[in-house]
Coordinates of C-alpha atoms in Angstrom, one line a residue:
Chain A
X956 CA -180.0 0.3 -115.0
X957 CA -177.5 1.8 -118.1
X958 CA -174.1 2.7 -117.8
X959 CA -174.2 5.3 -120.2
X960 CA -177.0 7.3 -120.8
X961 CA -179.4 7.5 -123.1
X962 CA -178.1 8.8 -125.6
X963 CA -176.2 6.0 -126.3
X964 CA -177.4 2.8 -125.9
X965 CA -173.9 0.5 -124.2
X966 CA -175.9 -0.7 -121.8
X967 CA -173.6 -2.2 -118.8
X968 CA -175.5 -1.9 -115.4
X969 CA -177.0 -5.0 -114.3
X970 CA -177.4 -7.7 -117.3
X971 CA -177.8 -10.8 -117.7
X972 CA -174.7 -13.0 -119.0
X973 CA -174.0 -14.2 -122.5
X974 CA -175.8 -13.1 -125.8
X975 CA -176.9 -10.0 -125.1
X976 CA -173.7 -9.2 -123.1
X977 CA -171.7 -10.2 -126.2
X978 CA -173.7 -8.2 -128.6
X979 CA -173.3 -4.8 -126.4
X980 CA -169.5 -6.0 -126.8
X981 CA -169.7 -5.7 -130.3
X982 CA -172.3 -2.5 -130.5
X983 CA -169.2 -1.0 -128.0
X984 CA -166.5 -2.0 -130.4
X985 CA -168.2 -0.6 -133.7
X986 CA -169.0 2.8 -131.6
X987 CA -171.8 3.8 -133.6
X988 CA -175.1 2.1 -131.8
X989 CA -177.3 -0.6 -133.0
X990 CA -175.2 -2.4 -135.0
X991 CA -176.2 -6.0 -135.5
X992 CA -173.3 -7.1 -137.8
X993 CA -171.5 -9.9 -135.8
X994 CA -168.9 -10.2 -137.4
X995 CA -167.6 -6.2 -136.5
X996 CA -166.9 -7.5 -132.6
X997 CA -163.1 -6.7 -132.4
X998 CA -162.9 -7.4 -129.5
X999 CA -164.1 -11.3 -128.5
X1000 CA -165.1 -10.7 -124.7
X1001 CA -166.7 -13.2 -123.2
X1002 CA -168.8 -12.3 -120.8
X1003 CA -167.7 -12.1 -117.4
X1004 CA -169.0 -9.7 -114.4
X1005 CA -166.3 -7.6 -112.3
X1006 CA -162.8 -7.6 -112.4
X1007 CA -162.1 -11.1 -112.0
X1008 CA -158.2 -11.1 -113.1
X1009 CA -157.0 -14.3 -115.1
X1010 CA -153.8 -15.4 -113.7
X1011 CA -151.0 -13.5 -115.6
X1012 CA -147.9 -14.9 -114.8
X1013 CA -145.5 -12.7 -112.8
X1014 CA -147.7 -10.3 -112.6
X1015 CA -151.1 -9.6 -111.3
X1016 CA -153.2 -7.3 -113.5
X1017 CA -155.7 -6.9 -110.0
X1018 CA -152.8 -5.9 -107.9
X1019 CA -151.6 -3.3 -111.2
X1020 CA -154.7 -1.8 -111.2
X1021 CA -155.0 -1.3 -107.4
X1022 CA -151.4 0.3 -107.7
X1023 CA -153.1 2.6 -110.1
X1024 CA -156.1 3.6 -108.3
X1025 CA -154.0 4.1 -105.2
X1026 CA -151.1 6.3 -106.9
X1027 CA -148.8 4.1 -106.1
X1028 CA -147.8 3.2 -109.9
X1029 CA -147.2 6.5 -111.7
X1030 CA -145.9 7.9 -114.9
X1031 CA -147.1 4.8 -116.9
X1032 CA -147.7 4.7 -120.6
X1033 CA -149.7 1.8 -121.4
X1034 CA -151.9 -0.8 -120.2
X1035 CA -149.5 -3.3 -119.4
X1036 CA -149.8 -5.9 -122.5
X1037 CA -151.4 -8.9 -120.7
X1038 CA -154.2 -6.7 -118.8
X1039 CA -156.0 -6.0 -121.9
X1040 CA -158.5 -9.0 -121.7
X1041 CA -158.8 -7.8 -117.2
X1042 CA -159.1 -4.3 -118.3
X1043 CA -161.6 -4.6 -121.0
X1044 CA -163.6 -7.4 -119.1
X1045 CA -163.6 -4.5 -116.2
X1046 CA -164.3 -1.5 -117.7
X1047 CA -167.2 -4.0 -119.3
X1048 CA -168.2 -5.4 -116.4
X1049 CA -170.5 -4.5 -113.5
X1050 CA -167.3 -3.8 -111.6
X1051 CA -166.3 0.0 -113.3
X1052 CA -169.7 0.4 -113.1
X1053 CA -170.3 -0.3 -109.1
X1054 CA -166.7 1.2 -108.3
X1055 CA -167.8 4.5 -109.7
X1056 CA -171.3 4.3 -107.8
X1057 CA -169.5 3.8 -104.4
X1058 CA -167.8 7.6 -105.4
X1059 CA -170.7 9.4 -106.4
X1060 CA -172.7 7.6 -103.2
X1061 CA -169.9 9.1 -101.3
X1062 CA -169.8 12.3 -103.1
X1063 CA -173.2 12.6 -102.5
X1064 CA -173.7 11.7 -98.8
X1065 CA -170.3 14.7 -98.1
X1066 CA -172.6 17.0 -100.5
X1067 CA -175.8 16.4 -98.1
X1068 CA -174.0 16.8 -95.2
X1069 CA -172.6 20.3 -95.4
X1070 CA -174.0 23.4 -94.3
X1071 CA -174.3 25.4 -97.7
X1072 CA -173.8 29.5 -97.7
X1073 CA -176.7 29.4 -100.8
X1074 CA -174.6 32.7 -101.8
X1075 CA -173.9 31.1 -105.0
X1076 CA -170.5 30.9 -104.2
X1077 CA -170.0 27.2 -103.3
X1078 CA -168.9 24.9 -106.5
X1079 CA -167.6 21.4 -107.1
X1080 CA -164.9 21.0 -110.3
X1081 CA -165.7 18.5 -112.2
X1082 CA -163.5 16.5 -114.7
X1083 CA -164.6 15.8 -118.5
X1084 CA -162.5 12.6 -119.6
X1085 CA -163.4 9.4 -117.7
X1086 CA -165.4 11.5 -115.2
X1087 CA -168.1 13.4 -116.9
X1088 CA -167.7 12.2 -120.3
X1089 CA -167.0 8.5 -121.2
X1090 CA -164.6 7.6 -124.0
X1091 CA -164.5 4.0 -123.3
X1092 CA -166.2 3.6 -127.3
X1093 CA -163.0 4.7 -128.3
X1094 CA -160.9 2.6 -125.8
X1095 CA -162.5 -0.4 -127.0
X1096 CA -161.3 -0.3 -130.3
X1097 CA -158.1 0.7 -128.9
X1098 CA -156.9 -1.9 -126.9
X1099 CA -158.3 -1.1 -123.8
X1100 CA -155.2 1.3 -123.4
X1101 CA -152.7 -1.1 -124.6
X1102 CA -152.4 1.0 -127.5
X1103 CA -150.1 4.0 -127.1
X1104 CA -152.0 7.2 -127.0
X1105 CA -152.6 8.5 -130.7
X1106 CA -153.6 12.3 -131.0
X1107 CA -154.8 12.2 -133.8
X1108 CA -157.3 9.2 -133.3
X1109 CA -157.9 10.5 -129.8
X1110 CA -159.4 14.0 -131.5
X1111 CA -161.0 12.4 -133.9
X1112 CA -163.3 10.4 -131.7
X1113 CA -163.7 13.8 -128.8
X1114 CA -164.5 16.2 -132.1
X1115 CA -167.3 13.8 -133.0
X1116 CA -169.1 15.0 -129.6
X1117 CA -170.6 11.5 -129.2
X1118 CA -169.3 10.4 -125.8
X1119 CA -171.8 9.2 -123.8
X1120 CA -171.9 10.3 -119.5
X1121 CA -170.6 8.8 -117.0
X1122 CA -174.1 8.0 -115.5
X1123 CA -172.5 8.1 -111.4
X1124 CA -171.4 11.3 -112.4
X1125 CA -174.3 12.3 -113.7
X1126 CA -176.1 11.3 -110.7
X1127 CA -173.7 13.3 -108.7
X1128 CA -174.2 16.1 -110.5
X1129 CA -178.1 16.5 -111.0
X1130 CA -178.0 16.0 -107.1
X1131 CA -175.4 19.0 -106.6
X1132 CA -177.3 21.1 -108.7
X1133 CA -180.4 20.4 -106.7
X1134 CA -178.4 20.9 -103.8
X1135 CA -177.7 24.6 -105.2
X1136 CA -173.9 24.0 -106.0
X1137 CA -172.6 25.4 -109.0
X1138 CA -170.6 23.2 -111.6
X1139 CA -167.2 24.2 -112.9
X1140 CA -166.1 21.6 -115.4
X1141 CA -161.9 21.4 -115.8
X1142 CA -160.6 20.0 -118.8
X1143 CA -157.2 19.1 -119.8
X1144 CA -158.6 19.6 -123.2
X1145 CA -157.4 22.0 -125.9
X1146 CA -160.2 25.3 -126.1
X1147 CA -160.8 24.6 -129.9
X1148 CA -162.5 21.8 -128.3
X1149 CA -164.5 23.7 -126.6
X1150 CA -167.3 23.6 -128.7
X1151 CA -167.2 19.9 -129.2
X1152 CA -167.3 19.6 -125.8
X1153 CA -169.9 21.8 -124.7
X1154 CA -172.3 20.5 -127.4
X1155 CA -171.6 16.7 -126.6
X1156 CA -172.3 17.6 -122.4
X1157 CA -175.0 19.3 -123.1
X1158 CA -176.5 16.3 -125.2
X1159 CA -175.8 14.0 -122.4
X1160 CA -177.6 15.5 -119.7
X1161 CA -174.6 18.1 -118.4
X1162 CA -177.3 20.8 -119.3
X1163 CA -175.8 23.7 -117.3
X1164 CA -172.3 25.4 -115.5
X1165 CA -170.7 28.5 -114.1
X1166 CA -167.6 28.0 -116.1
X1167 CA -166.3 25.4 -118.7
X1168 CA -162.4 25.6 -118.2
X1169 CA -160.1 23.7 -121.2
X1170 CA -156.7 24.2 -121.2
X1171 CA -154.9 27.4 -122.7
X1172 CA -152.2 28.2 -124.4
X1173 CA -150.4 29.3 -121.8
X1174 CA -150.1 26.1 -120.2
X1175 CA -149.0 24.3 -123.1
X1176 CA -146.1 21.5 -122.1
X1177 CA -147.7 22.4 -118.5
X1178 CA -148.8 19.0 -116.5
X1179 CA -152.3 18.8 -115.1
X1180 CA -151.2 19.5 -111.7
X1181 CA -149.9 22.8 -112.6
X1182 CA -152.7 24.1 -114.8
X1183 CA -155.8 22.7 -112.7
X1184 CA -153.9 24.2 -109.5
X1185 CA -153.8 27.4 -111.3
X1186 CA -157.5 27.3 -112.7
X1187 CA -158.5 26.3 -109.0
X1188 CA -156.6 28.9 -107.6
X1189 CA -158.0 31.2 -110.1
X1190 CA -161.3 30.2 -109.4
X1191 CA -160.9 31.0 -105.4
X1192 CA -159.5 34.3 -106.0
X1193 CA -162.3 34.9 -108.0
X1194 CA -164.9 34.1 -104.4
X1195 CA -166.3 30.9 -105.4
X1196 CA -165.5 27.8 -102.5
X1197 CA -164.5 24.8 -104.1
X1198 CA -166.5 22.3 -101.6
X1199 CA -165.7 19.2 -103.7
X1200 CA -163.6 18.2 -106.9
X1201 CA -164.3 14.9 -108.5
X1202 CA -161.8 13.5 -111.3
X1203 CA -160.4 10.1 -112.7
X1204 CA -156.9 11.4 -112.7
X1205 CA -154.8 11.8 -108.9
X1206 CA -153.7 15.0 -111.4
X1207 CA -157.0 16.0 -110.9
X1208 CA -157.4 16.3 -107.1
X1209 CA -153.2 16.6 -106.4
X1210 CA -151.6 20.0 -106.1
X1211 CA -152.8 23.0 -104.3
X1212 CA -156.5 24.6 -104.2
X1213 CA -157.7 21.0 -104.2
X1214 CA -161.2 21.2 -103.2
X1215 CA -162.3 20.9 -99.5
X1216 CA -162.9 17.2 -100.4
X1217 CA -161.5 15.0 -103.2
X1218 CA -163.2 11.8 -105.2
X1219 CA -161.0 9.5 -107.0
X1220 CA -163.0 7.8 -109.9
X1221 CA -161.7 4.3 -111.2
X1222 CA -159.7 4.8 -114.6
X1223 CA -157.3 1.8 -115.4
X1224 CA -157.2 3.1 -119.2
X1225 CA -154.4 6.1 -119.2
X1226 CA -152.3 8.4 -116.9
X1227 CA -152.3 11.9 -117.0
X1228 CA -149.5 13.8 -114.4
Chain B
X245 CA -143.0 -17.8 -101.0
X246 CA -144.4 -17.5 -97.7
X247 CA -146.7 -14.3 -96.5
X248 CA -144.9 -13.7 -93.4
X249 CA -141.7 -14.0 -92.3
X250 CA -139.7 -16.9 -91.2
X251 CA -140.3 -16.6 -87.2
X252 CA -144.4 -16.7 -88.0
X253 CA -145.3 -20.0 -89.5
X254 CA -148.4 -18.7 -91.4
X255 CA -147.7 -19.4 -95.3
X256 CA -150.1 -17.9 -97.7
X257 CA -147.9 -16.7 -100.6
X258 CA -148.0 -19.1 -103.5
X259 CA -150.4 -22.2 -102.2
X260 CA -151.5 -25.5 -103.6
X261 CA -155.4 -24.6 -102.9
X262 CA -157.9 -26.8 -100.9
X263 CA -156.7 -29.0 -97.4
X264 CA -153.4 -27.4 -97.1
X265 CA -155.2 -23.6 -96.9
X266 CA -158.1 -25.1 -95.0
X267 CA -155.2 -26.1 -92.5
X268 CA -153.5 -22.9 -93.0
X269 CA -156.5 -20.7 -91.9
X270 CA -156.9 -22.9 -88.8
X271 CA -153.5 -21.7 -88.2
X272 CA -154.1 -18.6 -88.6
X273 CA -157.3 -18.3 -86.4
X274 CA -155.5 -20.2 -83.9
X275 CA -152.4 -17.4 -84.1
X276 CA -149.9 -19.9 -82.2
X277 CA -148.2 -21.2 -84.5
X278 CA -148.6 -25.3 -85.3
X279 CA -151.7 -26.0 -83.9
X280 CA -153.0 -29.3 -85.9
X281 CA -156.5 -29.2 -84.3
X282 CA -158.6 -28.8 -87.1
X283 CA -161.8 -28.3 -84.9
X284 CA -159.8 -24.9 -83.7
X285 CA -161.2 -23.6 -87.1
X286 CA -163.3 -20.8 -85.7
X287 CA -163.4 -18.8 -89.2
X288 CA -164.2 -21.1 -91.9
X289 CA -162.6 -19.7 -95.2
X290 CA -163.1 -22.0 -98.3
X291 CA -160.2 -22.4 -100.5
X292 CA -160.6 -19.3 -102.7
X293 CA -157.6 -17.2 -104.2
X294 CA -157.1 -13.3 -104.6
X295 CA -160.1 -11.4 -104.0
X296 CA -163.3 -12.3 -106.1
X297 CA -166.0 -11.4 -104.1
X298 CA -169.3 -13.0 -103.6
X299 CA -171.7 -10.9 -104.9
X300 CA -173.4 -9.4 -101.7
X301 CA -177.1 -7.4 -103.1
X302 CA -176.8 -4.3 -102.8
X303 CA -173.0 -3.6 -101.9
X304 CA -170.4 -4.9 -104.1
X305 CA -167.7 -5.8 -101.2
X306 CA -164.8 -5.2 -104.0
X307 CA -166.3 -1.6 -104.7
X308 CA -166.3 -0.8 -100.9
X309 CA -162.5 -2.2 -101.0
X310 CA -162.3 0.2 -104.0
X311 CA -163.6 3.4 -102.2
X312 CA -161.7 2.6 -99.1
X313 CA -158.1 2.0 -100.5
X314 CA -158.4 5.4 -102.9
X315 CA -159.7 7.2 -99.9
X316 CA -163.2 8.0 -101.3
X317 CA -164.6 6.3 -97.9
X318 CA -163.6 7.7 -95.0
X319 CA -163.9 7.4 -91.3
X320 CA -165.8 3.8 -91.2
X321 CA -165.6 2.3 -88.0
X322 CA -166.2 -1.3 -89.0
X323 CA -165.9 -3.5 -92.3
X324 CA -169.3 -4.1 -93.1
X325 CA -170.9 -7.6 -92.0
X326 CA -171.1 -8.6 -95.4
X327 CA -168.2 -8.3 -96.5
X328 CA -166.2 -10.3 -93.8
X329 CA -165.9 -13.3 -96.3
X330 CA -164.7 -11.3 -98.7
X331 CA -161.7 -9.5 -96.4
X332 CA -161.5 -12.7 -95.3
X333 CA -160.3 -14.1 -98.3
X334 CA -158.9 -11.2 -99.8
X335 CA -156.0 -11.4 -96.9
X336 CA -155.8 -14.8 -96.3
X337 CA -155.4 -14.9 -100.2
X338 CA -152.9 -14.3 -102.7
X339 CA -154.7 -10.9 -103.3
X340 CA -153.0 -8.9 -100.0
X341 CA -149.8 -10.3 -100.6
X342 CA -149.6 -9.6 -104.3
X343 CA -151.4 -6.3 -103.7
X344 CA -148.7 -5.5 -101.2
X345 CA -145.7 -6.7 -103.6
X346 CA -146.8 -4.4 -106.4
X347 CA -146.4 -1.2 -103.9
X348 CA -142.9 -2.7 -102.3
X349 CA -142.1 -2.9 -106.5
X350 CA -142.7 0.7 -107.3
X351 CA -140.6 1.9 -103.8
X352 CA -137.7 -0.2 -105.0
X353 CA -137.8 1.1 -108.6
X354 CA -138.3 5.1 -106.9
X355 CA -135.5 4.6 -104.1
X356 CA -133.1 2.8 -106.9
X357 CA -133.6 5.8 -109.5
X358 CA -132.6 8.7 -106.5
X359 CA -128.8 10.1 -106.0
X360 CA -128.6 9.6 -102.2
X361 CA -126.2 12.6 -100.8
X362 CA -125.1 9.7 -98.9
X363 CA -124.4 12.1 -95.2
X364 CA -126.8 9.7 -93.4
X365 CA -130.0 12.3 -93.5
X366 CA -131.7 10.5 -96.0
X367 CA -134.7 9.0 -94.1
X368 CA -137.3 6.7 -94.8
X369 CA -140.4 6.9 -92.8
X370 CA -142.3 3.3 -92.0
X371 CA -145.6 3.3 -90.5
X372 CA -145.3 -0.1 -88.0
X373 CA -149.2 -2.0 -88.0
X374 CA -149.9 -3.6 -91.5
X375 CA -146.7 -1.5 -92.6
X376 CA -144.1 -3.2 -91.0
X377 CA -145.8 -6.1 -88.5
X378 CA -149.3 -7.7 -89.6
X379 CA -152.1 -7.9 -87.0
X380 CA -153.4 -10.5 -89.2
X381 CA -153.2 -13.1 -86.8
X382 CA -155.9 -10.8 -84.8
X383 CA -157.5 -9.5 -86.8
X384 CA -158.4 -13.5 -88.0
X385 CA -159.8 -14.3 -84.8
X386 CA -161.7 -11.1 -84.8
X387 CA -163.7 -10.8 -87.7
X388 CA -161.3 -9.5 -90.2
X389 CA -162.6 -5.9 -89.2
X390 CA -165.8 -6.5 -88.7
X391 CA -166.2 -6.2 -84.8
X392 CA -165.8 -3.3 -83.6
X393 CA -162.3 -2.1 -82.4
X394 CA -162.0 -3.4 -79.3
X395 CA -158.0 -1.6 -77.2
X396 CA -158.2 -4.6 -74.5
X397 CA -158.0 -7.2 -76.9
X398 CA -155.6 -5.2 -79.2
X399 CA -153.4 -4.1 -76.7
X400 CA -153.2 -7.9 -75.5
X401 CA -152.3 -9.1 -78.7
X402 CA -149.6 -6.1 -79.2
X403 CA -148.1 -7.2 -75.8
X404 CA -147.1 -10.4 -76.7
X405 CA -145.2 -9.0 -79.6
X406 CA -145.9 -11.9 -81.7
X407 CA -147.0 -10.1 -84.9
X408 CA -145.4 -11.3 -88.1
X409 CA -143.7 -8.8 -90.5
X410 CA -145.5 -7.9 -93.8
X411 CA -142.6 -9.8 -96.0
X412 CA -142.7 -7.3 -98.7
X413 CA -142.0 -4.1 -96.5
X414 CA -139.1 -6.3 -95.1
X415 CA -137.9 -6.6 -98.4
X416 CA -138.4 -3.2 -98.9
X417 CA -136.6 -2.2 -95.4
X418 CA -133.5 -4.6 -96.6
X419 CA -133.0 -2.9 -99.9
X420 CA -133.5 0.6 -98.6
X421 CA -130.8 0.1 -96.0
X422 CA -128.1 -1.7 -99.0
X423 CA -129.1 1.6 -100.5
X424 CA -127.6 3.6 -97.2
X425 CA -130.8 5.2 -96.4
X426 CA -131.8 5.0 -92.6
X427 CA -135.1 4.3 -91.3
X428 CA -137.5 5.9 -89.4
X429 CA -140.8 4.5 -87.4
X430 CA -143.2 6.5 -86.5
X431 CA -146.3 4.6 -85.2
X432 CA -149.7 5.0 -83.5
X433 CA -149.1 2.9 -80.9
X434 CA -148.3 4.6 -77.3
X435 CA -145.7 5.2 -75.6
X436 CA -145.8 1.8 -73.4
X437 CA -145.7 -0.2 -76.0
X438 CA -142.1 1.0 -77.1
X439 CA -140.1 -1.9 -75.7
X440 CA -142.5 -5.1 -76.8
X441 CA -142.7 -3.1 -80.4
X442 CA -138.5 -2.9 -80.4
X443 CA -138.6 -6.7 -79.7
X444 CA -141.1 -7.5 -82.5
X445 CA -139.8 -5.6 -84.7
X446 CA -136.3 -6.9 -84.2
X447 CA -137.6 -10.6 -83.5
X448 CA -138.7 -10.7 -87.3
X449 CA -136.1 -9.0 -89.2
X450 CA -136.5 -5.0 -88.6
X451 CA -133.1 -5.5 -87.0
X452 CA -132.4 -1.9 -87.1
X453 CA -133.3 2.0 -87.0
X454 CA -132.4 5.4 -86.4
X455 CA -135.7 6.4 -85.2
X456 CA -138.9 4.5 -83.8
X457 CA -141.3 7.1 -83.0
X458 CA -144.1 6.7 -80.5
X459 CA -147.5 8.7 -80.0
X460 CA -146.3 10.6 -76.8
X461 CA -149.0 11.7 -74.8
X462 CA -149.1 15.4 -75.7
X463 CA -150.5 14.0 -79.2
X464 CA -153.3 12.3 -77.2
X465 CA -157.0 12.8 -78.8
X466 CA -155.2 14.3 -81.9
X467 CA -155.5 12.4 -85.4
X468 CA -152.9 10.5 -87.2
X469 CA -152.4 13.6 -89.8
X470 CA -152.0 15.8 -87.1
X471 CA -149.5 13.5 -84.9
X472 CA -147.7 11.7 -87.9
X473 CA -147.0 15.3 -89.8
X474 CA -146.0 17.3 -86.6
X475 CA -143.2 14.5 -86.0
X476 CA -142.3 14.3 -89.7
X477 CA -141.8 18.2 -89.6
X478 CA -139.5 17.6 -86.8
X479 CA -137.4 15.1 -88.7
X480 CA -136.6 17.6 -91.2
X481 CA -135.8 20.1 -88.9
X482 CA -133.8 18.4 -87.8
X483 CA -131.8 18.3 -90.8
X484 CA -133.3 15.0 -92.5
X485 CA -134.8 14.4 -95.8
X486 CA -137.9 12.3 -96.3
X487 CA -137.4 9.9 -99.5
X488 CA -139.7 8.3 -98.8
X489 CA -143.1 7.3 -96.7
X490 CA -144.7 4.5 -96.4
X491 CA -147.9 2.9 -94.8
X492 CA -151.0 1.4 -95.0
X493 CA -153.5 4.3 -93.8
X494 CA -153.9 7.9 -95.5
X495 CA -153.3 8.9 -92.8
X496 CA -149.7 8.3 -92.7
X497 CA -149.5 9.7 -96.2
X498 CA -151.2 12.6 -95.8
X499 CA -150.9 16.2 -93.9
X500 CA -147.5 18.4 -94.2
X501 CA -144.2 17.2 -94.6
X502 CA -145.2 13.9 -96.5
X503 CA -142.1 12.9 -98.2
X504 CA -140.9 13.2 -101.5
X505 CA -143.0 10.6 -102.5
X506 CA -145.4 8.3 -100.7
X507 CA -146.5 4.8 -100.6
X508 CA -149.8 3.4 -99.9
X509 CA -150.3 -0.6 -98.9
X510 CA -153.3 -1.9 -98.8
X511 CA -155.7 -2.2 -95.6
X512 CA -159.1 -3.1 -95.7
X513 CA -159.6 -4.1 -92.2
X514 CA -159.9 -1.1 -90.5
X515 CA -159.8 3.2 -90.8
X516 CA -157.7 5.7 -88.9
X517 CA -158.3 9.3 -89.0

């Protein structure tokens, strides 16, 4: 059981406690594999399963994140200050792991159920960031999301095409395709990305799609909502049935031409609207 | 800090752990108040706070919690066995409570930052069970969601309109109104339960509204979406706007004519469509 897939080797499913768990803390926080130099771990997580919160007074960093999940907080910047140590211990935990498997288990019992044209036309929209590609390497060196977004770090890390899958999604995904749906991947990335992108998905295990969709020019200073609506919207014009749409982001699967069915994955890192 | 209002004895906010919560969920599963029997204990929940599960094989009970609050699982009829404990504890807990306070947080902050046109149309809607009055005190002695629904039992318990409030919807009710904006139930429960639910809701602080909607019969066999959104499209017909929506199913969130922003609360003891 991995996490992430092969090509990179953070290995999160089901481990046993302590050393090893503190090593793959450290291999996570350097980014760059097997690294056995100690002394790199920049972040000191002990090693804890799930999402057990420590006791932050005034304020529960379980009850923040289930504001999160459930929409409820929005328009936030930053991992609030004291739920770095909860965050990092989740997202390195069993429990981001497991949440995410309850969605693609989901996902994938709606996918079996339904009656499938087999014209080709039926799709599911996929997200990249935190849905199809992981870029919690880069979140653990960066506080987890305590940090404020930096761009430039941020594009850094995406152009070096080394993010490893989100291996629920993956799952999801090789079942779809089995299933005879058709992929369409929509990213609020920039298209001179593109190439990045399509080269690290492909290296991952993404290995085909009908369309890979980053965002244009045209919806520059545009939110999600607006420009994934219009891509959806596009995309149904255009015939195709959107059957299901999976993201990390409510931005993702809010708006209109959302999908016949939504998935929420767990993201406690960032906020998109 | 007390979990439920004044009139209901059953404190679980901020508890000294061990005898005192031992005693507390014999309370509870006694639902009459002061009942210092200890052998009454007919659900026996260990002193545990917030919600770390137990790690059940095979099903992570705080994943399921996870895929049920963001709406990823959908139409379950029953908590599973397993994870009865784990409800258990999670309401009987600090967990639900703080869970719960982070959502009446957020509604506060949203109705505080709006310029109310102050002509009496602003509405807020409230959903009434686990919105504004807790069924904990059934749901306790029934398996925190585990048995299946069963409408005599329910309808008993409704009857003798004994349910507590969920304090931080109260406190959410109470700031709404000092904010001039009027409220509006609109609840599943039928038609013949309008007087006892008036009662209830005014025995425990709900003191007024402008609206408390029932299911009428020509709404019998349709869903909550279907009900809930035909009799918020009314509202605003009728010349009201819709600040606001709150409740503890996504089903009250969902549909047409939602609000200008909704609020989920938590519920994990039990789905409705």
């Amino acid at each position: 059981m991995f996490l992430f897939c092969k090509s990179n080797p953070y290995t999160m499913g089901m481990l046993p406690p302590s050393p090893f768990f503190i090593l793959l803390a450290t291999l996570l926080a350097t980014s760059h594999g097997f690294d056995f130099d100690i002394t790199h771990q920049i972040h000191p997580l002990r090693p804890q399963s799930g999402a057990r919160s420590t006791d932050v007074p005034g304020l529960s960093c379980q009850s923040w994140r289930f504001g999160v999940e459930t929409n409820n907080i929005r328009g936030w910047k930053t991992v609030p200050d004291k739920c770095e140590g909860y965050v990092g211990h989740y997202m390195l935990g069993q429990q981001y792991r497991k949440d995410s498997e309850v969605v693609a288990n989901e996902a994938i019992l709606y996918a079996q159920s339904l009656k499938l044209a087999g014209d080709g036309k039926d799709i599911w929209v996929f997200d990249i960031d935190e849905t199809s590609l992981s870029n919690l390497p880069y979140y653990a060196k960066h506080g987890f999301g305590v940090e404020p977004y930096n761009a430039t770090f941020f594009n850094e890390w995406v152009n070096k095409g080394e993010a490893p899958s989100l291996p629920e999604s993956l799952r999801l995904y090789n079942k779809l395709l089995s299933l005879g749906v058709k992929i369409v991947f929509i990213t609020g990335r920039p298209e001179d990305q593109k190439k990045v992108t399509a080269k690290n998905l492909q290296s991952v295990g993404f290995h085909t799609w009908e369309k890979l969709i980053h965002k244009g020019s045209a919806f520059s200073g545009k939110t999600a909502v607006v420009y994934k609506s219009s891509e959806r919207k596009e995309l149904e014009n255009g015939g195709y049935r959107i059957i299901g749409n999976i993201g990390d982001q409510w931005s993702d699967l809010l708006g209109t031409n959302t999908g016949n069915r939504t998935f929420k994955l767990p993201d406690p890192l960032y906020y998109i609207s």
